[in-house]
PDB file of C-alpha atoms in Angstrom:
ATOM      1  CA  MET J 183      28.121 -14.744  17.553  1.00  0.00           C
ATOM      2  CA  LYS J 184      30.801 -16.730  17.774  1.00  0.00           C
ATOM      3  CA  SER J 185      28.823 -19.787  15.472  1.00  0.00           C
ATOM      4  CA  ILE J 186      27.499 -16.847  12.976  1.00  0.00           C
ATOM      5  CA  ILE J 187      31.341 -16.662  11.776  1.00  0.00           C
ATOM      6  CA  ILE J 188      31.213 -20.531  11.808  1.00  0.00           C
ATOM      7  CA  LYS J 189      28.821 -20.820   9.891  1.00  0.00           C
ATOM      8  CA  ALA J 190      30.035 -18.216   7.711  1.00  0.00           C
ATOM      9  CA  VAL J 191      33.303 -19.585   6.797  1.00  0.00           C
ATOM     10  CA  LEU J 192      31.830 -22.827   6.780  1.00  0.00           C
ATOM     11  CA  GLY J 193      29.513 -21.969   4.362  1.00  0.00           C
ATOM     12  CA  TRP J 194      31.377 -20.220   1.954  1.00  0.00           C
ATOM     13  CA  PHE J 195      33.387 -23.074   1.778  1.00  0.00           C
ATOM     14  CA  LEU J 196      30.272 -25.305   0.447  1.00  0.00           C
ATOM     15  CA  LEU J 197      29.377 -22.036  -1.451  1.00  0.00           C
ATOM     16  CA  ALA J 198      32.750 -22.681  -3.123  1.00  0.00           C
ATOM     17  CA  VAL J 199      32.489 -26.093  -3.679  1.00  0.00           C
ATOM     18  CA  LEU J 200      28.565 -25.641  -5.417  1.00  0.00           C
ATOM     19  CA  ALA J 201      29.895 -22.789  -7.555  1.00  0.00           C
ATOM     20  CA  THR J 202      32.919 -25.426  -8.476  1.00  0.00           C
ATOM     21  CA  ILE J 203      30.629 -28.093  -8.969  1.00  0.00           C
ATOM     22  CA  ASN J 204      28.278 -25.297 -10.577  1.00  0.00           C
ATOM     23  CA  GLY J 205      30.937 -24.901 -13.514  1.00  0.00           C
ATOM     24  CA  ILE J 206      31.572 -28.713 -13.819  1.00  0.00           C
ATOM     25  CA  VAL J 207      28.093 -29.250 -14.845  1.00  0.00           C
ATOM     26  CA  ARG J 208      27.863 -26.395 -17.649  1.00  0.00           C
ATOM     27  CA  ASN J 209      30.765 -27.387 -19.080  1.00  0.00           C
ATOM     28  CA  ALA J 210      29.922 -30.872 -19.590  1.00  0.00           C
ATOM     29  CA  LEU J 211      26.217 -30.762 -19.934  1.00  0.00           C
ATOM     30  CA  TYR J 212      25.025 -27.864 -21.830  1.00  0.00           C
ATOM     31  CA  LYS J 213      28.192 -25.627 -22.959  1.00  0.00           C
ATOM     32  CA  PRO J 214      27.817 -27.872 -25.813  1.00  0.00           C
ATOM     33  CA  MET J 215      24.585 -27.492 -26.410  1.00  0.00           C
ATOM     34  CA  VAL J 216      24.300 -23.441 -25.970  1.00  0.00           C
ATOM     35  CA  GLY J 217      27.564 -21.810 -26.315  1.00  0.00           C
ATOM     36  CA  ASP J 218      29.913 -20.690 -23.885  1.00  0.00           C
ATOM     37  CA  LEU J 219      27.564 -17.392 -23.660  1.00  0.00           C
ATOM     38  CA  LEU J 220      24.428 -18.853 -22.915  1.00  0.00           C
ATOM     39  CA  ALA J 221      25.974 -21.445 -20.855  1.00  0.00           C
ATOM     40  CA  HIS J 222      27.844 -18.666 -18.967  1.00  0.00           C
ATOM     41  CA  GLN J 223      24.252 -16.675 -17.872  1.00  0.00           C
ATOM     42  CA  ILE J 224      22.783 -19.539 -17.294  1.00  0.00           C
ATOM     43  CA  SER J 225      25.198 -21.079 -14.817  1.00  0.00           C
ATOM     44  CA  THR J 226      24.692 -17.652 -13.164  1.00  0.00           C
ATOM     45  CA  VAL J 227      21.055 -17.563 -12.241  1.00  0.00           C
ATOM     46  CA  ILE J 228      21.323 -21.274 -11.175  1.00  0.00           C
ATOM     47  CA  LEU J 229      24.130 -20.234  -9.222  1.00  0.00           C
ATOM     48  CA  ILE J 230      22.368 -17.088  -7.383  1.00  0.00           C
ATOM     49  CA  ILE J 231      19.247 -19.284  -7.095  1.00  0.00           C
ATOM     50  CA  VAL J 232      21.492 -22.055  -5.342  1.00  0.00           C
ATOM     51  CA  PHE J 233      23.597 -18.963  -3.221  1.00  0.00           C
ATOM     52  CA  PHE J 234      20.182 -17.630  -1.730  1.00  0.00           C
ATOM     53  CA  VAL J 235      18.576 -21.021  -1.133  1.00  0.00           C
ATOM     54  CA  VAL J 236      22.010 -22.324   0.520  1.00  0.00           C
ATOM     55  CA  THR J 237      22.284 -18.540   3.118  1.00  0.00           C
ATOM     56  CA  TYR J 238      18.972 -19.014   4.153  1.00  0.00           C
ATOM     57  CA  LEU J 239      19.108 -22.670   4.983  1.00  0.00           C
ATOM     58  CA  LEU J 240      22.452 -21.737   6.743  1.00  0.00           C
ATOM     59  CA  PHE J 241      20.886 -18.711   9.006  1.00  0.00           C
ATOM     60  CA  ARG J 242      17.182 -19.421   8.605  1.00  0.00           C
ATOM     61  CA  ARG J 243      17.376 -19.310  12.641  1.00  0.00           C
ATOM     62  CA  ASP J 244      19.836 -16.826  13.371  1.00  0.00           C
ATOM     63  CA  PHE J 245      18.044 -14.327  10.627  1.00  0.00           C
ATOM     64  CA  ALA J 246      16.209 -12.562  13.329  1.00  0.00           C
ATOM     65  CA  ARG J 247      17.902 -13.011  16.472  1.00  0.00           C
ATOM     66  CA  VAL J 248      21.212 -10.628  14.932  1.00  0.00           C
ATOM     67  CA  SER J 249      21.614  -7.123  13.915  1.00  0.00           C
ATOM     68  CA  ASP J 250      22.013  -6.333  10.766  1.00  0.00           C
ATOM     69  CA  LYS J 251      25.350  -4.863  11.019  1.00  0.00           C
ATOM     70  CA  VAL J 252      26.132  -8.607  11.255  1.00  0.00           C
ATOM     71  CA  TRP J 253      24.411  -9.466   7.536  1.00  0.00           C
ATOM     72  CA  LEU J 254      26.191  -6.893   5.967  1.00  0.00           C
ATOM     73  CA  TRP J 255      29.587  -7.781   7.435  1.00  0.00           C
ATOM     74  CA  VAL J 256      28.478 -12.091   7.047  1.00  0.00           C
ATOM     75  CA  GLY J 257      28.383 -10.590   3.008  1.00  0.00           C
ATOM     76  CA  PHE J 258      31.111  -8.783   2.793  1.00  0.00           C
ATOM     77  CA  GLY J 259      33.617 -11.485   3.842  1.00  0.00           C
ATOM     78  CA  TRP J 260      31.450 -13.802   1.178  1.00  0.00           C
ATOM     79  CA  LEU J 261      32.491 -10.887  -0.852  1.00  0.00           C
ATOM     80  CA  VAL J 262      36.076 -10.816  -0.424  1.00  0.00           C
ATOM     81  CA  ALA J 263      36.817 -13.644   0.249  1.00  0.00           C
ATOM     82  CA  THR J 264      35.073 -14.812  -3.249  1.00  0.00           C
ATOM     83  CA  GLU J 265      36.984 -12.751  -5.255  1.00  0.00           C
ATOM     84  CA  ALA J 266      40.638 -13.366  -3.370  1.00  0.00           C
ATOM     85  CA  PHE J 267      39.858 -17.027  -4.423  1.00  0.00           C
ATOM     86  CA  GLU J 268      38.733 -16.087  -7.854  1.00  0.00           C
ATOM     87  CA  PHE J 269      41.953 -14.482  -8.556  1.00  0.00           C
ATOM     88  CA  LEU J 270      44.346 -15.666  -7.114  1.00  0.00           C
ATOM     89  CA  VAL J 271      43.810 -19.334  -7.843  1.00  0.00           C
ATOM     90  CA  GLY J 272      42.267 -18.477 -11.431  1.00  0.00           C
ATOM     91  CA  HIS J 273      45.567 -16.521 -11.588  1.00  0.00           C
ATOM     92  CA  TYR J 274      48.096 -18.007  -9.871  1.00  0.00           C
ATOM     93  CA  VAL J 275      46.703 -21.759 -10.231  1.00  0.00           C
ATOM     94  CA  PHE J 276      44.770 -22.404 -13.517  1.00  0.00           C
ATOM     95  CA  GLY J 277      47.227 -19.531 -15.676  1.00  0.00           C
ATOM     96  CA  ASN J 278      44.684 -17.378 -16.546  1.00  0.00           C
ATOM     97  CA  SER J 279      45.632 -13.618 -18.179  1.00  0.00           C
ATOM     98  CA  TRP J 280      44.325 -10.696 -15.506  1.00  0.00           C
ATOM     99  CA  SER J 281      42.289  -9.544 -18.660  1.00  0.00           C
ATOM    100  CA  LYS J 282      40.874 -12.811 -19.343  1.00  0.00           C
ATOM    101  CA  LEU J 283      39.230 -13.000 -14.887  1.00  0.00           C
ATOM    102  CA  LEU J 284      38.461  -9.662 -15.828  1.00  0.00           C
ATOM    103  CA  ALA J 285      36.435 -10.013 -18.947  1.00  0.00           C
ATOM    104  CA  ASP J 286      33.648 -12.038 -16.691  1.00  0.00           C
ATOM    105  CA  TYR J 287      33.147  -9.469 -15.759  1.00  0.00           C
ATOM    106  CA  ASN J 288      31.893  -6.747 -18.918  1.00  0.00           C
ATOM    107  CA  LEU J 289      27.773  -6.928 -18.526  1.00  0.00           C
ATOM    108  CA  PHE J 290      28.495  -5.322 -21.781  1.00  0.00           C
ATOM    109  CA  ALA J 291      29.893  -8.786 -23.308  1.00  0.00           C
ATOM    110  CA  GLY J 292      26.455 -10.278 -21.785  1.00  0.00           C
ATOM    111  CA  ARG J 293      28.821 -11.144 -18.961  1.00  0.00           C
ATOM    112  CA  LEU J 294      26.807 -11.848 -15.451  1.00  0.00           C
ATOM    113  CA  TRP J 295      29.499 -12.556 -12.778  1.00  0.00           C
ATOM    114  CA  ILE J 296      28.216  -9.440 -11.371  1.00  0.00           C
ATOM    115  CA  LEU J 297      25.239 -10.272 -10.687  1.00  0.00           C
ATOM    116  CA  VAL J 298      26.835 -12.978  -8.621  1.00  0.00           C
ATOM    117  CA  ILE J 299      29.253 -11.180  -6.569  1.00  0.00           C
ATOM    118  CA  ILE J 300      26.405  -8.672  -5.692  1.00  0.00           C
ATOM    119  CA  ALA J 301      24.355 -11.527  -4.872  1.00  0.00           C
ATOM    120  CA  ILE J 302      26.888 -12.945  -2.703  1.00  0.00           C
ATOM    121  CA  PHE J 303      27.187  -9.934  -0.813  1.00  0.00           C
ATOM    122  CA  ILE J 304      23.365  -9.275  -0.229  1.00  0.00           C
ATOM    123  CA  ALA J 305      21.918 -12.674   0.228  1.00  0.00           C
ATOM    124  CA  PRO J 306      22.613 -12.928   4.043  1.00  0.00           C
ATOM    125  CA  TYR J 307      21.530  -9.141   4.805  1.00  0.00           C
ATOM    126  CA  ALA J 308      18.047  -9.867   1.736  1.00  0.00           C
ATOM    127  CA  LEU J 309      17.163 -13.162   3.560  1.00  0.00           C
ATOM    128  CA  SER J 310      17.149 -11.274   7.062  1.00  0.00           C
ATOM    129  CA  LYS J 311      15.276  -8.690   5.737  1.00  0.00           C
ATOM    130  CA  PHE J 312      12.478 -11.059   4.711  1.00  0.00           C
ATOM    131  CA  LYS J 313      12.789 -13.307   7.731  1.00  0.00           C
ATOM    132  CA  LYS J 314      12.305 -10.830   9.886  1.00  0.00           C
TER     133      LYS J 314
END
């Protein structure tokens, strides 16, 4: 169990780094070509795929031996850490307004960030079901 917690914490930091790289690539490469909204949507899909692949690679040997409840807690921990990072760093470090940060959650405006949040929560549990 202790190894799962360590993997989960280190895994979240890896996911945060990969999400940052994804954002840098989006802004530098394809946002100038396709615009902000489509670039955001493309990078959201890429990030969800990356999260599932990394989660699988990180825990592939652990899925069968750990209970479903643990995988739900891992996903919940990742969700809380991600939201805390997004809002606290986004607001206090990068100076984004709360309304700007919340705008990424507006599905009706084509913003898909909420799908990343859902994916990061369900990935450990969903992959454990796939692997068992």
